[in-house]
One Martini backbone bead per residue (centre of mass of N, CA, C, O) as a GRO file, in nm:
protein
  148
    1UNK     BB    1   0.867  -0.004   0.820
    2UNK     BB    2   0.641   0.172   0.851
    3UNK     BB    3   0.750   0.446   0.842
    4UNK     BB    4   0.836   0.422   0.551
    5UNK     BB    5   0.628   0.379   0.459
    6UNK     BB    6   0.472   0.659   0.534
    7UNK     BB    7   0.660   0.832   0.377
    8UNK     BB    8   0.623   0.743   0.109
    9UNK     BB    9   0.264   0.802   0.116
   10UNK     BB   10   0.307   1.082   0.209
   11UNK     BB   11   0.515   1.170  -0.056
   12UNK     BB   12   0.409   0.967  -0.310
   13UNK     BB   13   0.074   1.049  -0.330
   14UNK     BB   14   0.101   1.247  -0.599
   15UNK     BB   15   0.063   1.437  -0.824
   16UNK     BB   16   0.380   1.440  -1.086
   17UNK     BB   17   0.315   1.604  -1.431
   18UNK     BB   18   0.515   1.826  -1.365
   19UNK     BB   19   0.836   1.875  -1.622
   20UNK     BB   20   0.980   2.081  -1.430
   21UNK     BB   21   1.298   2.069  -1.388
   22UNK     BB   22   1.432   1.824  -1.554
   23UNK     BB   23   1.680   1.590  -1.456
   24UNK     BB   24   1.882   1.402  -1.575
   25UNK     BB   25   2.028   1.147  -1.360
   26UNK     BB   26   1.830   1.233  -1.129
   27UNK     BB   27   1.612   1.230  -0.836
   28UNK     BB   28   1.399   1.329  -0.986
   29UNK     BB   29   1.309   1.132  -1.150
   30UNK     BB   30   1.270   0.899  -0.941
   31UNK     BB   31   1.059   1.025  -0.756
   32UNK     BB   32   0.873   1.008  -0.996
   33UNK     BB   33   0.861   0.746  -1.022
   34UNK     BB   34   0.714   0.673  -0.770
   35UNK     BB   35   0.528   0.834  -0.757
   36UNK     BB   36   0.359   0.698  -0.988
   37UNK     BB   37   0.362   0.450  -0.853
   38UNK     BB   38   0.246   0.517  -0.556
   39UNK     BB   39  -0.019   0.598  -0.776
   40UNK     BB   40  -0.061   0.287  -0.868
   41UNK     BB   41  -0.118   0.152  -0.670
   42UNK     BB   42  -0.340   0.336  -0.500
   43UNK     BB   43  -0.559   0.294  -0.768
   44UNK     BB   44  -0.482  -0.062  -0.745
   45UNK     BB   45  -0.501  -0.233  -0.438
   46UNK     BB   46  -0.807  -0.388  -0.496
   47UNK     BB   47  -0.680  -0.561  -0.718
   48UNK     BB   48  -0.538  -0.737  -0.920
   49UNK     BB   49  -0.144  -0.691  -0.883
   50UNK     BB   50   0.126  -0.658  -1.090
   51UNK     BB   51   0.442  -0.621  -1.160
   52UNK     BB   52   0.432  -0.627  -1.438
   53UNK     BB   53   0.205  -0.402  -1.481
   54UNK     BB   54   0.379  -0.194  -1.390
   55UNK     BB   55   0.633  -0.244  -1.563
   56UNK     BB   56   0.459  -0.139  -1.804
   57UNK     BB   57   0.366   0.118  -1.728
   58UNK     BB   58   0.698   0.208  -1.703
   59UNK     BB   59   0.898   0.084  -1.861
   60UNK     BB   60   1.044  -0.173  -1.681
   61UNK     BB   61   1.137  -0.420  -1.526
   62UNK     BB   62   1.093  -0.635  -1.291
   63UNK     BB   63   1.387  -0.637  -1.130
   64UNK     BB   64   1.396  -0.316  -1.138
   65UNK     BB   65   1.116  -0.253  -0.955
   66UNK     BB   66   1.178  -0.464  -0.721
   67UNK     BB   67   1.418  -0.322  -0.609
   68UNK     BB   68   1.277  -0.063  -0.580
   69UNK     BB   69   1.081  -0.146  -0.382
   70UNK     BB   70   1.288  -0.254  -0.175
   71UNK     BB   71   1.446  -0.015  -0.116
   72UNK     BB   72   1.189   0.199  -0.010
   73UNK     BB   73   1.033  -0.024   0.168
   74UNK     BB   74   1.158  -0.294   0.276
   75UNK     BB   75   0.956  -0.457   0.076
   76UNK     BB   76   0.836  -0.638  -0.101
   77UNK     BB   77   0.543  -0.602  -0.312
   78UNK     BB   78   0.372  -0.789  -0.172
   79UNK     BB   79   0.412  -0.692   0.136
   80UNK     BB   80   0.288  -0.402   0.079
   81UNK     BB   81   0.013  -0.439  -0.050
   82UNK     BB   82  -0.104  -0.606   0.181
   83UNK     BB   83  -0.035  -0.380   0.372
   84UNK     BB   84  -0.199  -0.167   0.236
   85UNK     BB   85  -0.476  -0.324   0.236
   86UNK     BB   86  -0.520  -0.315   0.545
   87UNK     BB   87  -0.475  -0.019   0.602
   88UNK     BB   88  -0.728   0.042   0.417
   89UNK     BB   89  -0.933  -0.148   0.622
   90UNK     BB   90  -0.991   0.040   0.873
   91UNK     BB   91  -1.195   0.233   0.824
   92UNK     BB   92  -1.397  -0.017   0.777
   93UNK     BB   93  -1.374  -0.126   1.062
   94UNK     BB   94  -1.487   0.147   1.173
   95UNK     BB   95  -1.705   0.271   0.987
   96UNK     BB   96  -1.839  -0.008   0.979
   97UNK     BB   97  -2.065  -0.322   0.917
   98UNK     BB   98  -1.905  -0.528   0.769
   99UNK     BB   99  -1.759  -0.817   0.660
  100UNK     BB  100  -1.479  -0.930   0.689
  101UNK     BB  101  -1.510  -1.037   0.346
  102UNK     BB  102  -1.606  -0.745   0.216
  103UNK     BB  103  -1.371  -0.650   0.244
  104UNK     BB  104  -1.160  -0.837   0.172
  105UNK     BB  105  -1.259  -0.802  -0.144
  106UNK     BB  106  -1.236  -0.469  -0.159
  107UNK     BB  107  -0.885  -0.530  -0.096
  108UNK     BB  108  -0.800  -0.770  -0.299
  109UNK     BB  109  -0.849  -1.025  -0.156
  110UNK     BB  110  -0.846  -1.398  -0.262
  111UNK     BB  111  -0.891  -1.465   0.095
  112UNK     BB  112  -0.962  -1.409   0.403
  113UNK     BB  113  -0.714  -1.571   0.516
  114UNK     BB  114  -0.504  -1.331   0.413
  115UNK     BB  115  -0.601  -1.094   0.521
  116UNK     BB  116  -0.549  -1.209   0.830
  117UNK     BB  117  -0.308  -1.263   0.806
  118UNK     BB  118  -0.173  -0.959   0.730
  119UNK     BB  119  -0.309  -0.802   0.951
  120UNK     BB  120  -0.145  -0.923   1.156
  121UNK     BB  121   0.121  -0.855   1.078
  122UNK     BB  122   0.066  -0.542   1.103
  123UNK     BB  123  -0.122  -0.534   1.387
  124UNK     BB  124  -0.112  -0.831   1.594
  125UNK     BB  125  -0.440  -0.870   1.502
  126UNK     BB  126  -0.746  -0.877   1.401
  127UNK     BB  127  -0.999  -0.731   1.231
  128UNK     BB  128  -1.231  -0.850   1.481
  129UNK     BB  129  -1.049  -0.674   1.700
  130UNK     BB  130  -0.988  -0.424   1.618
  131UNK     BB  131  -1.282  -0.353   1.613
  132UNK     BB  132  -1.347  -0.380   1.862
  133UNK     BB  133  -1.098  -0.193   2.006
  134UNK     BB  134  -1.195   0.095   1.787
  135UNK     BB  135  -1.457   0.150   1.676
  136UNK     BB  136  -1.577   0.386   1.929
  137UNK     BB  137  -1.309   0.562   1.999
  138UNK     BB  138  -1.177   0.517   2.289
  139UNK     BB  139  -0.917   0.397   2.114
  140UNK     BB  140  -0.628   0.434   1.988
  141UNK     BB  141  -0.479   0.342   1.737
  142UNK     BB  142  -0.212   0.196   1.512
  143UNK     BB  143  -0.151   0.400   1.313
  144UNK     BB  144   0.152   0.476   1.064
  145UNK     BB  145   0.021   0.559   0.830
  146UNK     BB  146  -0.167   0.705   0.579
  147UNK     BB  147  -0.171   0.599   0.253
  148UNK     BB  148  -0.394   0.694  -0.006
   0.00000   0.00000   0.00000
């Protein structure tokens, strides 16, 4: 799954507004689309975000949305989202002595219980052991996505 995300982050963090060789029913227009599903993500993963906002800003279905990114990251959207917020809190696990509560606030997190919740699920570990073991850059860290 983070491969997969990985790749989604890494293919579609790109500003795609040039409308050259646009082709109806083709791939090109929904690359289109995911691309900038996943630079409205990347742009906004740090606030309240839902699924309906994309839908709308996107003028989609919230079903036909959820679909799309279910087939693409293999995550519901609330579980990428969340992905999405660990893996960007990283750097600052690493780069910064921030206390784990205002990361977690800073990443969008509505409660700090969630944020090392998913933290977990993401990385196996809390982010107050991730920082003890990956701070000094001593240990090659495990991150496999690129992010936004």
């Amino acid at each position: 799954t983070h491969n997969t995300v990985a790749h989604l982050l890494a293919n579609f963090s790109h500003s795609y507004d040039n409308d050259e060789h646009e082709e109806r029913g083709g791939s090109k227009i929904l690359t289109r689309r995911l691309a900038r599903i996943m630079n409205y993500i990347c742009g906004n993963y740090n606030r309240k975000l839902t699924l309906r906002e994309i839908a709308e800003h996107e003028d989609l279905s919230i079903y036909y949305l959820s679909h799309i990114i279910k087939e693409y990251t293999q995550m519901s959207f609330q579980d990428f989202l969340n992905y999405l917020r660990a893996y960007e809190s990283v750097g600052l696990l690493k780069e910064t002595n921030k206390k784990i509560s205002v990361i977690s606030e800073e990443m969008g997190f509505s409660a700090v219980r969630y944020y090392i919740k998913h933290f977990e699920i993401s990385y196996g570990i809390t982010p107050q052991e991730y920082r003890r073991k990956y701070k000094d850059g001593t240990l090659a860290s495990y991150e496999t996505g690129y992010g936004c």
